[in-house]
Amino acid sequence: MKQQKSKKVRAILAGGLVLGVGAAVTLAAWNDSEFAQETFTAGSFNLQGSASGAVGSYGEHAISEDALDLSFGNVINNLSPGDTAYASYWLRLDANSTTNGILNPIGVVAVAEGTNAAAIEYTISRVPAGGTCAAAALPGT
């Protein structure tokens, strides 16, 4: 009787082993994996300014202490009501910029100092690339 029980146990174990291996093979045949990846980085830009637009004249003016001095000519030393003076201030993206942009002078603040500072008005005009920055070429009055 012991021998018969032992054969039954072996048969059950062998059957379980066959079923287990078969299930594992079937499971493996129905599983599949796919992987993909990508790295995203933000673009960057940096503005540089120049009073002349000449090659080599552009620089960083990120804080007021490093502000670019603009030349308005001698007229600003003897202004009268109705006089107009202008200065060019060229902007460009530096060589390390990876993103282009469009310049919209919104919220620009000009600081005038002195006893007649309140009487000074200013206009900022956008000159197209390759354009001339001269009083006659500027839009408006």
Coordinates of N, CA and C in Angstrom, one line a residue:
M1 N 0.8 -1.2 0.0 CA 0.0 0.0 0.0 C 0.9 1.3 0.0
K2 N 2.0 1.2 0.7 CA 2.9 2.3 0.8 C 3.5 2.5 -0.6
Q3 N 3.7 1.5 -1.3 CA 4.3 1.6 -2.6 C 3.3 2.2 -3.6
Q4 N 2.1 1.9 -3.4 CA 1.0 2.4 -4.3 C 0.8 3.9 -4.0
K5 N 0.9 4.3 -2.8 CA 0.8 5.8 -2.4 C 2.0 6.5 -2.9
S6 N 3.1 5.9 -2.9 CA 4.3 6.6 -3.3 C 4.3 6.8 -4.8
K7 N 3.7 5.8 -5.6 CA 3.6 6.0 -7.0 C 2.6 7.1 -7.3
K8 N 1.5 7.2 -6.6 CA 0.5 8.2 -6.8 C 1.1 9.6 -6.5
V9 N 1.8 9.7 -5.5 CA 2.5 11.0 -5.1 C 3.4 11.4 -6.2
R10 N 4.2 10.4 -6.7 CA 5.2 10.7 -7.8 C 4.4 11.1 -9.1
A11 N 3.3 10.4 -9.4 CA 2.5 10.8 -10.5 C 1.9 12.2 -10.4
I12 N 1.4 12.5 -9.3 CA 0.9 13.9 -9.0 C 2.0 14.9 -9.2
L13 N 3.1 14.7 -8.6 CA 4.2 15.6 -8.7 C 4.7 15.8 -10.1
A14 N 4.8 14.7 -10.8 CA 5.2 14.7 -12.2 C 4.2 15.5 -13.1
G15 N 2.9 15.3 -12.8 CA 1.9 16.0 -13.5 C 1.9 17.5 -13.2
G16 N 2.1 17.8 -11.9 CA 2.3 19.2 -11.5 C 3.5 19.9 -12.2
L17 N 4.6 19.1 -12.3 CA 5.8 19.6 -12.9 C 5.5 19.9 -14.4
V18 N 4.9 19.0 -15.1 CA 4.5 19.2 -16.5 C 3.6 20.4 -16.7
L19 N 2.6 20.5 -15.8 CA 1.7 21.6 -15.9 C 2.4 22.9 -15.6
G20 N 3.2 22.9 -14.6 CA 4.0 24.1 -14.2 C 4.9 24.6 -15.4
V21 N 5.6 23.7 -16.0 CA 6.5 24.0 -17.1 C 5.7 24.5 -18.3
G22 N 4.6 23.8 -18.5 CA 3.7 24.2 -19.7 C 3.1 25.6 -19.4
A23 N 2.7 25.9 -18.2 CA 2.2 27.2 -17.9 C 3.2 28.3 -18.1
A24 N 4.4 28.0 -17.6 CA 5.5 29.0 -17.7 C 5.9 29.2 -19.2
V25 N 5.9 28.2 -20.0 CA 6.2 28.4 -21.4 C 5.0 29.2 -22.1
T26 N 3.8 28.9 -21.7 CA 2.7 29.6 -22.3 C 2.7 31.1 -21.9
L27 N 3.0 31.3 -20.6 CA 3.1 32.7 -20.1 C 4.2 33.4 -20.8
A28 N 5.3 32.8 -21.0 CA 6.4 33.5 -21.6 C 6.1 33.8 -23.1
A29 N 5.3 33.0 -23.7 CA 5.0 33.2 -25.1 C 4.0 34.4 -25.3
W30 N 3.2 34.7 -24.2 CA 2.3 35.8 -24.3 C 2.7 37.1 -23.7
N31 N 3.9 37.2 -23.2 CA 4.5 38.4 -22.6 C 5.5 39.0 -23.6
D32 N 5.4 40.3 -23.7 CA 6.4 41.0 -24.5 C 6.6 42.4 -23.9
S33 N 7.8 42.9 -24.0 CA 8.1 44.3 -23.4 C 8.7 45.1 -24.5
E34 N 8.4 46.4 -24.4 CA 9.0 47.4 -25.3 C 9.4 48.6 -24.4
F35 N 10.6 49.2 -24.7 CA 11.1 50.4 -23.9 C 11.5 51.4 -24.9
A36 N 11.3 52.7 -24.5 CA 11.8 53.8 -25.3 C 12.1 55.0 -24.4
Q37 N 13.0 55.8 -24.8 CA 13.3 57.0 -23.9 C 13.8 58.2 -24.8
E38 N 13.7 59.4 -24.2 CA 14.2 60.6 -24.9 C 14.5 61.6 -23.8
T39 N 15.4 62.5 -24.1 CA 15.8 63.5 -23.2 C 15.3 64.9 -23.8
F40 N 14.6 65.7 -23.0 CA 14.1 66.9 -23.4 C 14.9 68.0 -22.7
T41 N 15.3 69.1 -23.4 CA 15.9 70.2 -22.7 C 15.3 71.5 -23.2
A42 N 15.3 72.5 -22.4 CA 14.7 73.8 -22.7 C 15.7 74.6 -23.6
G43 N 15.2 75.4 -24.5 CA 16.0 76.2 -25.3 C 16.5 77.4 -24.4
S44 N 17.4 78.2 -25.0 CA 17.9 79.3 -24.2 C 18.2 80.5 -25.1
F45 N 18.1 81.7 -24.6 CA 18.5 82.8 -25.4 C 19.1 83.9 -24.5
N46 N 20.0 84.7 -25.0 CA 20.6 85.8 -24.2 C 20.7 87.0 -25.1
L47 N 20.2 88.1 -24.7 CA 20.3 89.4 -25.4 C 21.6 90.1 -25.1
Q48 N 22.2 90.7 -26.1 CA 23.3 91.6 -26.0 C 23.0 92.9 -26.6
G49 N 23.5 94.0 -26.1 CA 23.2 95.3 -26.6 C 24.5 96.0 -27.1
S50 N 24.2 97.0 -28.0 CA 25.3 97.8 -28.6 C 24.8 99.1 -29.0
A51 N 25.6 100.2 -28.8 CA 25.2 101.5 -29.2 C 25.4 101.8 -30.7
S52 N 26.2 100.9 -31.4 CA 26.5 101.2 -32.8 C 26.0 100.0 -33.7
G53 N 25.9 98.8 -33.2 CA 25.6 97.7 -34.0 C 26.8 97.1 -34.7
A54 N 27.9 97.6 -34.5 CA 29.1 97.2 -35.2 C 29.6 95.8 -34.6
V55 N 30.2 95.0 -35.4 CA 30.7 93.7 -35.0 C 31.7 94.0 -33.9
G56 N 31.6 93.2 -32.8 CA 32.6 93.4 -31.7 C 32.1 94.4 -30.6
S57 N 31.0 95.1 -30.9 CA 30.6 96.2 -30.0 C 29.5 95.7 -29.0
Y58 N 29.0 94.5 -29.2 CA 27.9 94.0 -28.4 C 28.5 93.5 -27.0
G59 N 27.6 93.7 -26.0 CA 28.0 93.2 -24.7 C 26.8 93.0 -23.8
E60 N 27.1 92.6 -22.6 CA 26.1 92.3 -21.6 C 25.8 93.6 -20.7
H61 N 24.5 93.9 -20.6 CA 24.1 95.1 -19.7 C 22.9 94.6 -18.9
A62 N 23.1 93.6 -18.1 CA 22.0 93.0 -17.4 C 21.6 93.7 -16.1
I63 N 22.4 94.6 -15.6 CA 22.1 95.3 -14.4 C 22.3 96.8 -14.6
S64 N 21.6 97.7 -13.9 CA 21.7 99.1 -14.1 C 23.2 99.6 -14.0
E65 N 23.9 99.0 -13.1 CA 25.3 99.5 -12.9 C 26.2 99.3 -14.2
D66 N 25.7 98.3 -15.1 CA 26.5 98.0 -16.3 C 25.7 98.6 -17.5
A67 N 24.8 99.6 -17.3 CA 24.0 100.1 -18.4 C 24.9 100.7 -19.5
L68 N 24.5 100.5 -20.7 CA 25.2 101.1 -21.9 C 25.0 102.6 -22.0
D69 N 26.0 103.4 -22.1 CA 25.9 104.8 -22.3 C 25.5 105.1 -23.8
L70 N 24.4 105.7 -24.0 CA 24.0 106.1 -25.3 C 24.4 107.5 -25.6
S71 N 24.7 107.8 -26.9 CA 25.1 109.1 -27.3 C 24.0 109.8 -28.1
F72 N 23.5 110.9 -27.6 CA 22.4 111.6 -28.2 C 22.9 112.8 -29.0
G73 N 24.2 113.0 -29.0 CA 24.8 114.2 -29.7 C 24.8 115.4 -28.8
N74 N 25.3 116.5 -29.3 CA 25.4 117.7 -28.5 C 24.1 118.4 -28.3
V75 N 23.0 118.1 -29.0 CA 21.8 118.8 -28.8 C 21.2 118.6 -27.4
I76 N 21.6 117.5 -26.7 CA 21.1 117.3 -25.4 C 21.7 118.2 -24.3
N77 N 22.8 118.9 -24.7 CA 23.4 119.9 -23.8 C 22.7 121.2 -23.8
N78 N 21.8 121.4 -24.8 CA 21.2 122.7 -24.9 C 19.8 122.6 -25.5
L79 N 19.0 121.7 -24.9 CA 17.6 121.4 -25.3 C 16.7 122.6 -25.2
S80 N 15.8 122.7 -26.1 CA 14.7 123.7 -26.1 C 13.4 122.9 -26.3
P81 N 12.3 123.4 -25.9 CA 11.0 122.7 -26.2 C 10.9 122.4 -27.7
G82 N 10.5 121.2 -28.0 CA 10.3 120.8 -29.4 C 11.6 120.2 -30.0
D83 N 12.7 120.3 -29.4 CA 14.0 119.7 -29.9 C 13.8 118.1 -29.8
T84 N 14.4 117.5 -30.8 CA 14.4 116.0 -30.8 C 15.9 115.5 -30.9
A85 N 16.1 114.5 -30.1 CA 17.4 113.8 -30.1 C 17.2 112.3 -30.2
Y86 N 18.0 111.6 -30.8 CA 17.8 110.1 -30.8 C 19.2 109.4 -30.7
A87 N 19.1 108.2 -30.2 CA 20.3 107.4 -30.1 C 19.9 105.9 -30.5
S88 N 20.8 105.2 -31.1 CA 20.5 103.8 -31.4 C 20.9 102.9 -30.3
Y89 N 20.2 101.9 -30.2 CA 20.5 100.8 -29.2 C 20.2 99.5 -29.9
W90 N 21.2 98.8 -30.3 CA 21.0 97.6 -31.1 C 21.0 96.4 -30.2
L91 N 20.1 95.5 -30.5 CA 20.0 94.2 -29.7 C 20.2 93.0 -30.6
R92 N 20.8 92.0 -30.1 CA 21.0 90.7 -30.8 C 21.0 89.6 -29.9
L93 N 20.8 88.4 -30.4 CA 21.0 87.2 -29.6 C 22.5 86.8 -29.7
D94 N 23.0 86.3 -28.5 CA 24.4 85.9 -28.6 C 24.6 84.6 -29.3
A95 N 25.8 84.2 -29.5 CA 26.1 83.0 -30.3 C 25.7 81.7 -29.7
N96 N 25.5 81.7 -28.3 CA 25.1 80.5 -27.6 C 23.6 80.3 -27.6
S97 N 22.8 81.3 -28.1 CA 21.4 81.2 -28.0 C 20.9 80.0 -28.9
T98 N 19.9 79.3 -28.4 CA 19.4 78.1 -29.2 C 18.0 78.4 -29.7
T99 N 17.4 79.5 -29.2 CA 16.0 79.8 -29.5 C 15.9 81.2 -30.1
N100 N 15.2 81.4 -31.2 CA 15.0 82.7 -31.8 C 13.9 83.4 -31.0
G101 N 13.8 84.7 -31.2 CA 12.7 85.4 -30.5 C 12.3 86.6 -31.3
I102 N 11.2 87.2 -30.9 CA 10.7 88.4 -31.5 C 10.7 89.5 -30.4
L103 N 11.3 90.6 -30.7 CA 11.4 91.7 -29.7 C 10.1 92.6 -29.7
N104 N 9.5 92.6 -28.6 CA 8.3 93.5 -28.5 C 8.6 94.4 -27.3
P105 N 8.9 95.7 -27.5 CA 9.3 96.6 -26.4 C 8.0 97.0 -25.6
I106 N 7.6 96.1 -24.7 CA 6.5 96.3 -23.9 C 7.0 96.6 -22.4
G107 N 6.5 97.6 -21.8 CA 6.8 97.9 -20.4 C 8.2 98.4 -20.3
V108 N 8.8 99.1 -21.4 CA 10.1 99.6 -21.3 C 10.1 100.9 -20.4
V109 N 11.1 101.0 -19.6 CA 11.1 102.2 -18.7 C 12.4 103.0 -19.0
A110 N 12.3 104.2 -19.3 CA 13.4 105.1 -19.5 C 13.5 106.0 -18.2
V111 N 14.7 106.2 -17.7 CA 14.8 107.0 -16.5 C 15.5 108.4 -16.9
A112 N 14.8 109.4 -16.7 CA 15.4 110.8 -17.0 C 15.7 111.4 -15.6
E113 N 16.8 112.1 -15.5 CA 17.2 112.7 -14.3 C 17.5 114.2 -14.5
G114 N 17.4 114.9 -13.5 CA 17.7 116.4 -13.6 C 16.4 117.2 -13.3
T115 N 16.6 118.5 -13.4 CA 15.5 119.4 -13.0 C 14.3 119.4 -14.0
N116 N 14.6 119.1 -15.3 CA 13.6 119.0 -16.3 C 13.2 117.6 -16.7
A117 N 13.4 116.7 -15.8 CA 13.2 115.2 -16.2 C 11.7 115.0 -16.5
A118 N 10.8 115.7 -15.8 CA 9.4 115.4 -16.1 C 9.0 115.9 -17.5
A119 N 9.7 116.8 -18.1 CA 9.4 117.3 -19.4 C 9.9 116.5 -20.6
I120 N 10.7 115.5 -20.3 CA 11.3 114.6 -21.3 C 10.3 113.5 -21.7
E121 N 10.1 113.4 -23.0 CA 9.3 112.3 -23.5 C 10.2 111.4 -24.4
Y122 N 9.8 110.1 -24.5 CA 10.6 109.2 -25.3 C 9.8 108.3 -26.1
T123 N 10.3 107.8 -27.2 CA 9.6 106.9 -28.0 C 10.7 105.8 -28.4
I124 N 10.2 104.5 -28.3 CA 11.1 103.4 -28.7 C 10.5 102.9 -30.0
S125 N 11.4 102.8 -31.0 CA 11.0 102.3 -32.3 C 11.8 101.1 -32.7
R126 N 11.1 100.2 -33.4 CA 11.8 98.9 -33.8 C 12.2 99.1 -35.3
V127 N 13.5 98.9 -35.5 CA 14.0 99.1 -36.9 C 14.3 97.6 -37.4
P128 N 13.8 97.3 -38.6 CA 14.0 96.0 -39.1 C 15.4 95.6 -39.3
A129 N 15.8 94.4 -39.2 CA 17.2 93.9 -39.4 C 17.7 94.5 -40.7
G130 N 18.9 95.1 -40.7 CA 19.4 95.7 -41.9 C 18.9 97.1 -42.1
G131 N 18.0 97.6 -41.3 CA 17.5 98.9 -41.5 C 18.4 100.0 -41.0
T132 N 18.0 101.2 -41.2 CA 18.8 102.4 -40.7 C 18.2 103.0 -39.5
C133 N 19.1 103.2 -38.5 CA 18.6 103.8 -37.3 C 19.0 105.3 -37.4
A134 N 18.1 106.1 -38.0 CA 18.3 107.5 -38.2 C 17.0 108.2 -38.0
A135 N 17.0 109.4 -37.5 CA 15.7 110.1 -37.2 C 14.7 110.1 -38.4
A136 N 15.2 110.3 -39.6 CA 14.3 110.3 -40.8 C 13.7 109.0 -41.1
A137 N 14.4 107.9 -40.6 CA 13.9 106.5 -40.9 C 12.9 106.0 -39.9
L138 N 12.8 106.7 -38.8 CA 12.0 106.2 -37.7 C 10.5 106.6 -37.9
P139 N 9.6 105.7 -37.5 CA 8.2 106.0 -37.6 C 7.7 107.0 -36.6
G140 N 6.7 107.7 -36.8 CA 6.1 108.6 -35.8 C 6.8 109.9 -35.8
T141 N 6.4 110.7 -34.8 CA 7.0 112.1 -34.7 C 8.2 112.0 -33.7

